[in-house]
Short mmCIF file of C-alpha atoms in Angstrom, two decimals:
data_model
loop_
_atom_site.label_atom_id
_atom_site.label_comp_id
_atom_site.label_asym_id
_atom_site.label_seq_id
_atom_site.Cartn_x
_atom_site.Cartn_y
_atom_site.Cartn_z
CA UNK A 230 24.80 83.53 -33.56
CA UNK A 231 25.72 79.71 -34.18
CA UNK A 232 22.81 78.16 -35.96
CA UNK A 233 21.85 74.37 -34.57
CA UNK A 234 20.24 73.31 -38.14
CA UNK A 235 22.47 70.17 -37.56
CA UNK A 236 20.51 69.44 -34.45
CA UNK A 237 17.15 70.12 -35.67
CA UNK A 238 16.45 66.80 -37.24
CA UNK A 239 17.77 64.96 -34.13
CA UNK A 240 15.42 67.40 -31.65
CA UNK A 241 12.73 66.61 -33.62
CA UNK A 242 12.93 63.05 -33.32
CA UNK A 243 13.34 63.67 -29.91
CA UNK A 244 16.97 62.02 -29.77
CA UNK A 245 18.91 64.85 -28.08
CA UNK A 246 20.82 64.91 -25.10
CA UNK A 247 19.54 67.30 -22.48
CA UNK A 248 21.68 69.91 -22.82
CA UNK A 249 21.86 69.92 -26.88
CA UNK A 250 18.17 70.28 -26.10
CA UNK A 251 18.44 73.09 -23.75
CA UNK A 252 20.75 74.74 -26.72
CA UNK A 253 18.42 73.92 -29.28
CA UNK A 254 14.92 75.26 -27.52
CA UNK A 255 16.95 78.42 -26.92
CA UNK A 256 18.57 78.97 -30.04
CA UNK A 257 14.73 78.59 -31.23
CA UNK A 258 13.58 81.69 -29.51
CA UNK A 259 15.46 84.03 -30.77
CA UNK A 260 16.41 82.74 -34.75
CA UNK A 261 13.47 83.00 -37.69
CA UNK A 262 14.94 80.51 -39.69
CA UNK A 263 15.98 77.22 -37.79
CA UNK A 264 12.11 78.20 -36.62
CA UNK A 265 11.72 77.89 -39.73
CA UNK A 266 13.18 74.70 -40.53
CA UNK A 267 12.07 73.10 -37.27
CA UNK A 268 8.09 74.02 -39.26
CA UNK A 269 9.26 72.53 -41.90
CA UNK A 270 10.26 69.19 -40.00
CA UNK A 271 7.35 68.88 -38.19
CA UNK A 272 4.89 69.24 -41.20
CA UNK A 273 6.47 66.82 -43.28
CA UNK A 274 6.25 64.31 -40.39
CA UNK A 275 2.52 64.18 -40.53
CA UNK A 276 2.38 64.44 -44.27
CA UNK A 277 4.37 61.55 -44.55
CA UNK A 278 2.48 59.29 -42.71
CA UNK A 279 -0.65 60.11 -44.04
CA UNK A 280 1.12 59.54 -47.37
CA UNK A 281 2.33 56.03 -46.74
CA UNK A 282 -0.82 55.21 -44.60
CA UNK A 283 -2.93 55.71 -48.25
CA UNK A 284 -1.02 52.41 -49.65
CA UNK A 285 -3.20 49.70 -50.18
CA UNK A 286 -2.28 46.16 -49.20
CA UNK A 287 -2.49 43.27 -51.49
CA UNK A 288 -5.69 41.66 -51.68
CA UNK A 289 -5.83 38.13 -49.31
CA UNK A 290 -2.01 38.73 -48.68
CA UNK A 291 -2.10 36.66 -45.23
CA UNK A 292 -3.77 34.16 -46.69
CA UNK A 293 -1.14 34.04 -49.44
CA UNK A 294 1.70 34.12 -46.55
CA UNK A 295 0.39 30.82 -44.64
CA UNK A 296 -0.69 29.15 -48.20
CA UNK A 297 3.27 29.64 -48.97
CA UNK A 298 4.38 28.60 -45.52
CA UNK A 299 2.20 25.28 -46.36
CA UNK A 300 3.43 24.56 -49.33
CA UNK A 301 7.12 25.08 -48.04
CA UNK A 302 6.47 22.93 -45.33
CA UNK A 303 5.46 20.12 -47.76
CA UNK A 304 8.14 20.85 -50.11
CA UNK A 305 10.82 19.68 -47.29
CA UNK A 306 9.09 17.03 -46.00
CA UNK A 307 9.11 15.60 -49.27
CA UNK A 308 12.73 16.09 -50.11
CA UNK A 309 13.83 14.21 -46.86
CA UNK A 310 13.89 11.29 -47.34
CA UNK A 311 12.75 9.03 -44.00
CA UNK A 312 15.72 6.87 -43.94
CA UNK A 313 17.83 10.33 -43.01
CA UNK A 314 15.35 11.69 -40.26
CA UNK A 315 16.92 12.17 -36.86
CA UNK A 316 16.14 8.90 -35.25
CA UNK A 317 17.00 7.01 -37.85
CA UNK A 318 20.33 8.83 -37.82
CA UNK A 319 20.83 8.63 -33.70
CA UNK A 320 19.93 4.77 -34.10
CA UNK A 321 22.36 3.80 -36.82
CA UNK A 322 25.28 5.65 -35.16
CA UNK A 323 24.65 3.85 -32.06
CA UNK A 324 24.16 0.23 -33.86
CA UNK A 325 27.59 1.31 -36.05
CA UNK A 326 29.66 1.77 -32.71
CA UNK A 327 28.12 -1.73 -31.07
CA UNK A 328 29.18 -3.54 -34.32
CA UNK A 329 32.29 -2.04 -34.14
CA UNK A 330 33.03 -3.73 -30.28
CA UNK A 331 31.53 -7.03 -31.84
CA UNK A 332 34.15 -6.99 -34.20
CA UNK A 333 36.98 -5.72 -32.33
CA UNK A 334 35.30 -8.53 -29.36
CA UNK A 335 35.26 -11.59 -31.96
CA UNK A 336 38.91 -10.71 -33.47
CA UNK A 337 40.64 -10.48 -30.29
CA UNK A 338 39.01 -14.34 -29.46
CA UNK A 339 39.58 -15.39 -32.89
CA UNK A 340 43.23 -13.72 -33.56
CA UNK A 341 44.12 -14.83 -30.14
CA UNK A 342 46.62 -17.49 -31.42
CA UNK A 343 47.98 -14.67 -33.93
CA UNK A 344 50.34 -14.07 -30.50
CA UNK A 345 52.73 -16.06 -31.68
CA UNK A 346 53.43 -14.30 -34.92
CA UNK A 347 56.38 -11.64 -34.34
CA UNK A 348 54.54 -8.31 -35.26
CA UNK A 349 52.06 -8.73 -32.69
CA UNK A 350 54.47 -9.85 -30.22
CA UNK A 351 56.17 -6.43 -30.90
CA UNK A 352 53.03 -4.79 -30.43
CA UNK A 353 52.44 -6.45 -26.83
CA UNK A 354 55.75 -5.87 -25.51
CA UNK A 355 55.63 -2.09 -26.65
CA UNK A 356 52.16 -1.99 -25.01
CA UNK A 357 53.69 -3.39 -21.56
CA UNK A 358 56.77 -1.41 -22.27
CA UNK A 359 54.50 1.50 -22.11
CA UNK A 360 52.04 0.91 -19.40
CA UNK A 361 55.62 -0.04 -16.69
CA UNK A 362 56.48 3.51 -17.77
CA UNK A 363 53.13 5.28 -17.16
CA UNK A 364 52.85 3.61 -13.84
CA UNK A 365 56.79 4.27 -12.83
CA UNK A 366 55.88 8.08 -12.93
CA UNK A 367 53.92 8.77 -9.71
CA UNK A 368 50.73 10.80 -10.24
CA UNK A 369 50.66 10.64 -14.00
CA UNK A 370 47.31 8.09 -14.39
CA UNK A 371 45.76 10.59 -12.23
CA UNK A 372 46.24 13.55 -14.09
CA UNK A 373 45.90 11.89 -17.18
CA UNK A 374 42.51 10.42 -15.88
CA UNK A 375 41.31 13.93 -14.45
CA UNK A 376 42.07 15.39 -17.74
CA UNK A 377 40.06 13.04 -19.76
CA UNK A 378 36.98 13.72 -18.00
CA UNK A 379 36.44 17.23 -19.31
CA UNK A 380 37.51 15.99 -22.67
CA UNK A 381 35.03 13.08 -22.44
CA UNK A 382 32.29 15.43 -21.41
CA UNK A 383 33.31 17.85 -23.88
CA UNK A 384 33.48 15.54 -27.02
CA UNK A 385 29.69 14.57 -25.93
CA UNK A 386 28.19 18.00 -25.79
CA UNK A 387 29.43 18.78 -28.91
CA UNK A 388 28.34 15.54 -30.91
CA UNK A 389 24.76 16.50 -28.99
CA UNK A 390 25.24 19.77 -30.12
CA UNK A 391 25.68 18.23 -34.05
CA UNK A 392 22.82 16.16 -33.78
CA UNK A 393 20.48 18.72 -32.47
CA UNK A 394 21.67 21.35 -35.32
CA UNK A 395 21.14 18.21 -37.65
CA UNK A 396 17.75 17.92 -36.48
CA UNK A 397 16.66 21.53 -37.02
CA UNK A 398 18.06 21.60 -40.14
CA UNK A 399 16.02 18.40 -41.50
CA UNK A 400 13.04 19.72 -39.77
CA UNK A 401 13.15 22.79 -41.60
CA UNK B 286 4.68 44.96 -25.49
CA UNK B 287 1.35 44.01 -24.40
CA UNK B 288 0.69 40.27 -22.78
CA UNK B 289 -1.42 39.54 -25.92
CA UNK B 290 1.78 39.77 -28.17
CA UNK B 291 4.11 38.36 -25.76
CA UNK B 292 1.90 35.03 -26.08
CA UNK B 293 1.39 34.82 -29.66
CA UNK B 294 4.95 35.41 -30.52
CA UNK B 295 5.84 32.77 -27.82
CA UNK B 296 3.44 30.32 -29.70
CA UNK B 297 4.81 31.06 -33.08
CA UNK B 298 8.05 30.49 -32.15
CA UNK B 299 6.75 26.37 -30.96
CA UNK B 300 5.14 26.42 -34.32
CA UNK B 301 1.62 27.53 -33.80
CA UNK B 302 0.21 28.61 -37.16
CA UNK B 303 -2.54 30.43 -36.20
CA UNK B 304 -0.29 32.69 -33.49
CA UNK B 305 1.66 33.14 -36.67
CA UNK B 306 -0.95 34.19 -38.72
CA UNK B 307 -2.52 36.64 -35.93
CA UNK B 308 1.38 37.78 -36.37
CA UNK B 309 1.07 38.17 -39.81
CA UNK B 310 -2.07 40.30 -39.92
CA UNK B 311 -0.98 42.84 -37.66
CA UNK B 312 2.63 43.33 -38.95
CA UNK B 313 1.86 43.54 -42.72
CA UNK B 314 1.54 46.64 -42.92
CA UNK B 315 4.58 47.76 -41.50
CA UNK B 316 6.54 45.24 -43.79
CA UNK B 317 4.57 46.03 -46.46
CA UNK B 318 5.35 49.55 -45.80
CA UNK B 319 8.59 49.42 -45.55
CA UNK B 320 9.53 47.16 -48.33
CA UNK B 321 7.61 49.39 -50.57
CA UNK B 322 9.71 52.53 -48.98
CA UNK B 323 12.95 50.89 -49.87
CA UNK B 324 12.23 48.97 -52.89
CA UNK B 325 9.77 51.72 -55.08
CA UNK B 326 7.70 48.62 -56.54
CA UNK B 327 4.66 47.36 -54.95
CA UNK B 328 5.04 44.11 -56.84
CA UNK B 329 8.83 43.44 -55.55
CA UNK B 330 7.31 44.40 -52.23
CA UNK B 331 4.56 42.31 -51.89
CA UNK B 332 7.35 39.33 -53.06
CA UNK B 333 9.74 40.76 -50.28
CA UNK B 334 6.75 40.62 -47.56
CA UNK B 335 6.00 36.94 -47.99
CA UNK B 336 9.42 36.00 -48.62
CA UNK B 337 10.21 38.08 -45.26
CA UNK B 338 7.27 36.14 -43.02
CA UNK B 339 7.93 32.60 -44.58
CA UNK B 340 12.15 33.66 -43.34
CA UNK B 341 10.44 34.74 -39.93
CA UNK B 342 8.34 31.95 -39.56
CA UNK B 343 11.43 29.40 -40.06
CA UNK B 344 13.73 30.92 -38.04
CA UNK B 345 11.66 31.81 -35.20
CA UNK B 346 12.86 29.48 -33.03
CA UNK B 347 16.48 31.07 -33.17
CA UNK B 348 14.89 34.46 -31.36
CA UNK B 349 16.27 34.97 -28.27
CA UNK B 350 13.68 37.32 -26.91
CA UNK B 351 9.86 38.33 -28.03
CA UNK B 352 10.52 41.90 -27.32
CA UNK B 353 13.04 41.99 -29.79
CA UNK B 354 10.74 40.59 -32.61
CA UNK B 355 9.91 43.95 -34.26
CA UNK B 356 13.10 44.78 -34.98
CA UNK B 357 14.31 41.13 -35.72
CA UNK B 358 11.20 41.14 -37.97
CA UNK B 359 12.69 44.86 -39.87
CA UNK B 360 16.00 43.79 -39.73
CA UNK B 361 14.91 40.66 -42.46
CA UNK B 362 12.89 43.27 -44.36
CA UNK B 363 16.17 45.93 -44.88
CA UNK B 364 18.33 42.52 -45.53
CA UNK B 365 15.88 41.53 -48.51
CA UNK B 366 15.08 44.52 -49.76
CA UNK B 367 19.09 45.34 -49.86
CA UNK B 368 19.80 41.75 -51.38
CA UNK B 369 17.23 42.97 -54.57
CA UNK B 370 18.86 46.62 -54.36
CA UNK B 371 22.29 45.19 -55.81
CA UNK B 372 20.74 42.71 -57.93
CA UNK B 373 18.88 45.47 -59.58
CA UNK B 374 22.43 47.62 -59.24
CA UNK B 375 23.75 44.88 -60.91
CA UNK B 376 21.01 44.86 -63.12
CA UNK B 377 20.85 48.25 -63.75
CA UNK B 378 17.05 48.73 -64.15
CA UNK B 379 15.34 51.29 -63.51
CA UNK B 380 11.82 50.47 -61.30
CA UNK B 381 9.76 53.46 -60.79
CA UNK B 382 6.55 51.32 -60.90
CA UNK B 383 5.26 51.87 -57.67
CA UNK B 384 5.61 55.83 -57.95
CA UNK B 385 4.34 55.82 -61.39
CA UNK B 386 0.96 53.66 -59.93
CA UNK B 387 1.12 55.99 -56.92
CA UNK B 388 0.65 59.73 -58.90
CA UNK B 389 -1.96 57.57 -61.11
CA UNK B 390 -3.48 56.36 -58.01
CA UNK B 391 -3.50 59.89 -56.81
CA UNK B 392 -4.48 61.93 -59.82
CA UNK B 393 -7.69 59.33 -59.82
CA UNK B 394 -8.68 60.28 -56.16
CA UNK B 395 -11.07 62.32 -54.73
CA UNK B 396 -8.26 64.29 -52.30
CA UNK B 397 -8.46 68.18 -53.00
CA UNK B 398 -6.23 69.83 -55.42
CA UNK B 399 -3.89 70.64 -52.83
CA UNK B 400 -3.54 67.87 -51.43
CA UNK B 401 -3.02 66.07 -54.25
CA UNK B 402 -0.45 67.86 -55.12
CA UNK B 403 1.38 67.81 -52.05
CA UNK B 404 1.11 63.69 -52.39
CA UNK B 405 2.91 63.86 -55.54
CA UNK B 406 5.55 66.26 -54.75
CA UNK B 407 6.26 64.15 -51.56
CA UNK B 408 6.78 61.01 -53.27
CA UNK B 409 8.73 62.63 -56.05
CA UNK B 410 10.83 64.37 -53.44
CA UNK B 411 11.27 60.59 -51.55
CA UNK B 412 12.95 59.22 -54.93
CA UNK B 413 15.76 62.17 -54.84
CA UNK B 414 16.91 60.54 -51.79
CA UNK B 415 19.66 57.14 -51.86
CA UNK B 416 18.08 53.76 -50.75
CA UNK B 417 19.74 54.65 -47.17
CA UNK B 418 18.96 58.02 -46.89
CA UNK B 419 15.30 57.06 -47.24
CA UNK B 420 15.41 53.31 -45.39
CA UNK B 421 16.80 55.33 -42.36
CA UNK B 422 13.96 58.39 -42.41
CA UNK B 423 11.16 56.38 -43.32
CA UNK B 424 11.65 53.49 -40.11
CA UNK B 425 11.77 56.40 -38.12
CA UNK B 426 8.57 58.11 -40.12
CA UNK B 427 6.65 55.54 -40.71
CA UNK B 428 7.40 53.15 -38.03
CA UNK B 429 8.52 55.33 -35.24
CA UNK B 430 11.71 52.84 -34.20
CA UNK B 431 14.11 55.28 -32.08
CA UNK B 432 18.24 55.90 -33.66
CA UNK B 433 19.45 53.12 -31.51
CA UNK B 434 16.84 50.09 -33.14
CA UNK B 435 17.93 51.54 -36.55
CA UNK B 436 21.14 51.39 -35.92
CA UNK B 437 20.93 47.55 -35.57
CA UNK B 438 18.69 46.80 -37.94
CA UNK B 439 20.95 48.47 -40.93
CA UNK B 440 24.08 47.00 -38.74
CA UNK B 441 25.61 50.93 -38.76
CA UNK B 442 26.83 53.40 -35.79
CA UNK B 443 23.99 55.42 -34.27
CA UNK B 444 26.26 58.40 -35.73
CA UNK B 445 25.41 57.24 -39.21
CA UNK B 446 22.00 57.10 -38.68
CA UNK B 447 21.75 60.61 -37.21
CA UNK B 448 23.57 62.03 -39.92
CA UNK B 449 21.52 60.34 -42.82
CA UNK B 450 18.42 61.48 -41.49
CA UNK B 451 19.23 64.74 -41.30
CA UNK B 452 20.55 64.46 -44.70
CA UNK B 453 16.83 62.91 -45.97
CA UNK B 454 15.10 65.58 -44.11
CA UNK B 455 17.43 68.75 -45.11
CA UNK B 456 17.02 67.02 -49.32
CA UNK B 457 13.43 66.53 -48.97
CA UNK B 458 13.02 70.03 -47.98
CA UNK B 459 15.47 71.17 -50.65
CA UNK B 460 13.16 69.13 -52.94
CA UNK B 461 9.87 70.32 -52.04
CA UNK B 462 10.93 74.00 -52.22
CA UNK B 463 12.16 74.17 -55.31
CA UNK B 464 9.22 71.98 -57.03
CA UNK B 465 6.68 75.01 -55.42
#
């Protein structure tokens, strides 16, 4: 007779397929000691958990949770200084990319006479140079255009994605 | 899950303290219980249980689902306890503190003989097993989770889980037999 110790454990916890348990309450009729064993389970379930459910808890250990949760709450406030909190952050990075056009703006009116000097002249002609070829090749701007829109889009939900980790992660 | 949970885990995870703190009262035992299970020492324990709500409380927010939040809540427990295994591996100390307090604890009570005895020889009999051994049999024990939630929450096959309790049961046996 095959013995189904290995099984025991597993029927006990009543994590057995259907047939293994078929085998198992079988096999339990007719052998002493896998009865035996499968006693033996059983009893030291109940034991156990009368065992563990003895253990005292710390004294005013809730209280002693939230206190902690307080304090830790406090703790990071503190250490964040306001000037990096999230608005402050979304405000400057929109104020940095405005100054940036006001400069690029003002330079391109001010260096407007700079035409005349031969580097920049280079520049301009290679700009043309490129835009008679981009618009030679039928379809091109299209495509190109198409394919920036998903690239657009994707660039913003990712720098929203930044900011809002960002955010958690001063919050916390 | 009843509604009543459903809610106050839903508030804790906006922040609601005192959902929190309803969480905390009805859940300490089972962390406390199972911290103590894995670690031995009721004073690392009570460290890991805090430690383990102030984690919970913090991350809440990154819970996909309330139903999971028992087993998201044991699954922080194993990782701490484990973290202070190695270190005390590494350490190579030797903490039988809470078993030590427990047969005190025991010897002072008014349980019969018998049963006194039995109290001991179980604990004893727990501290033959490995940390695994005994994190896997006592969450099903003690907290009743099923092979599969295990599974997850020590991030091993269902197979292993099986197998180990088996092996807990089949040494605790082995144990308790030959202290009689």
């Amino acid at each position: 007779m095959q013995h189904v110790d290995h099984l025991l454990s597993a029927y006990v916890d009543n994590e057995l397929k259907e047939q293994e348990r078929l085998v198992v309450e079988k096999h339990l009729q007719d052998c002493t000691d896998c009865l035996e064993l499968y006693g033996d389970f059983t009893w030291m379930n109940g034991q156990l958990k009368n065992t563990f459910e003895s253990l005292l808890l710390p004294k005013n250990i809730t209280s002693k949770v939230m206190q902690g949760i307080h304090s830790h709450e406090e703790q990071t406030y503190r250490e964040v200084p306001v000037i990096f909190s999230y608005t402050a952050l979304r405000w400057s990075t929109i104020s940095s990319i405005l100054l940036l056009l006001v400069i690029h703006i003002s330079l391109f009116f001010l260096l407007g006479s700079l035409f005349s000097f031969t580097p920049i002249r280079i520049l301009y002609h290679l700009v043309h140079g490129f835009h008679t070829v981009f618009s030679a090749i039928p379809y091109l701007s299209l495509t190109v255009a198409i394919f920036c829109f998903p690239l657009i889009g994707a660039s913003l939900w990712s720098l929203r994605l930044l900011l809002s980790s960002k955010k958690v992660e001063m919050q916390q | 899950m009843d509604q009543e949970l459903y809610d106050l885990i839903t508030k804790a995870k906006q922040r609601d303290k005192n959902a929190f703190e309803a969480l905390v009262e009805r859940y300490k035992k089972q962390v406390y219980y199972q911290a103590v299970a894995m670690l031995n020492d009721t004073i690392e324990a009570e460290d890991v249980l805090q430690e383990a709500f102030l984690k919970a409380y913090f991350s809440l927010e990154n819970l996909k689902s309330p139903f999971a939040f028992t087993s998201w809540l044991s699954k922080i427990v194993y990782h701490l306890c484990n973290d202070r295994l190695k270190k005390r591996y590494k350490e190579k100390a030797v903490v039988s503190d809470w078993l030590t307090n427990k047969i005190e604890s025991i010897q002072d009570s008014n349980l019969p003989i018998e049963q006194k005895q039995l109290e001991m020889d179980l604990y004893q009999a727990l501290q033959s097993l490995s940390p695994e051994h005994r994190s896997a049999f006592l969450l099903r024990e003690i907290q009743g989770y099923s092979y599969q939630d295990i599974a997850k929450i020590m991030d091993v096959p269902e197979g292993t889980v099986k197998s180990r309790i088996h092996t807990a049961r089949m040494t605790l046996r082995n144990e308790l037999k030959s202290q009689r």
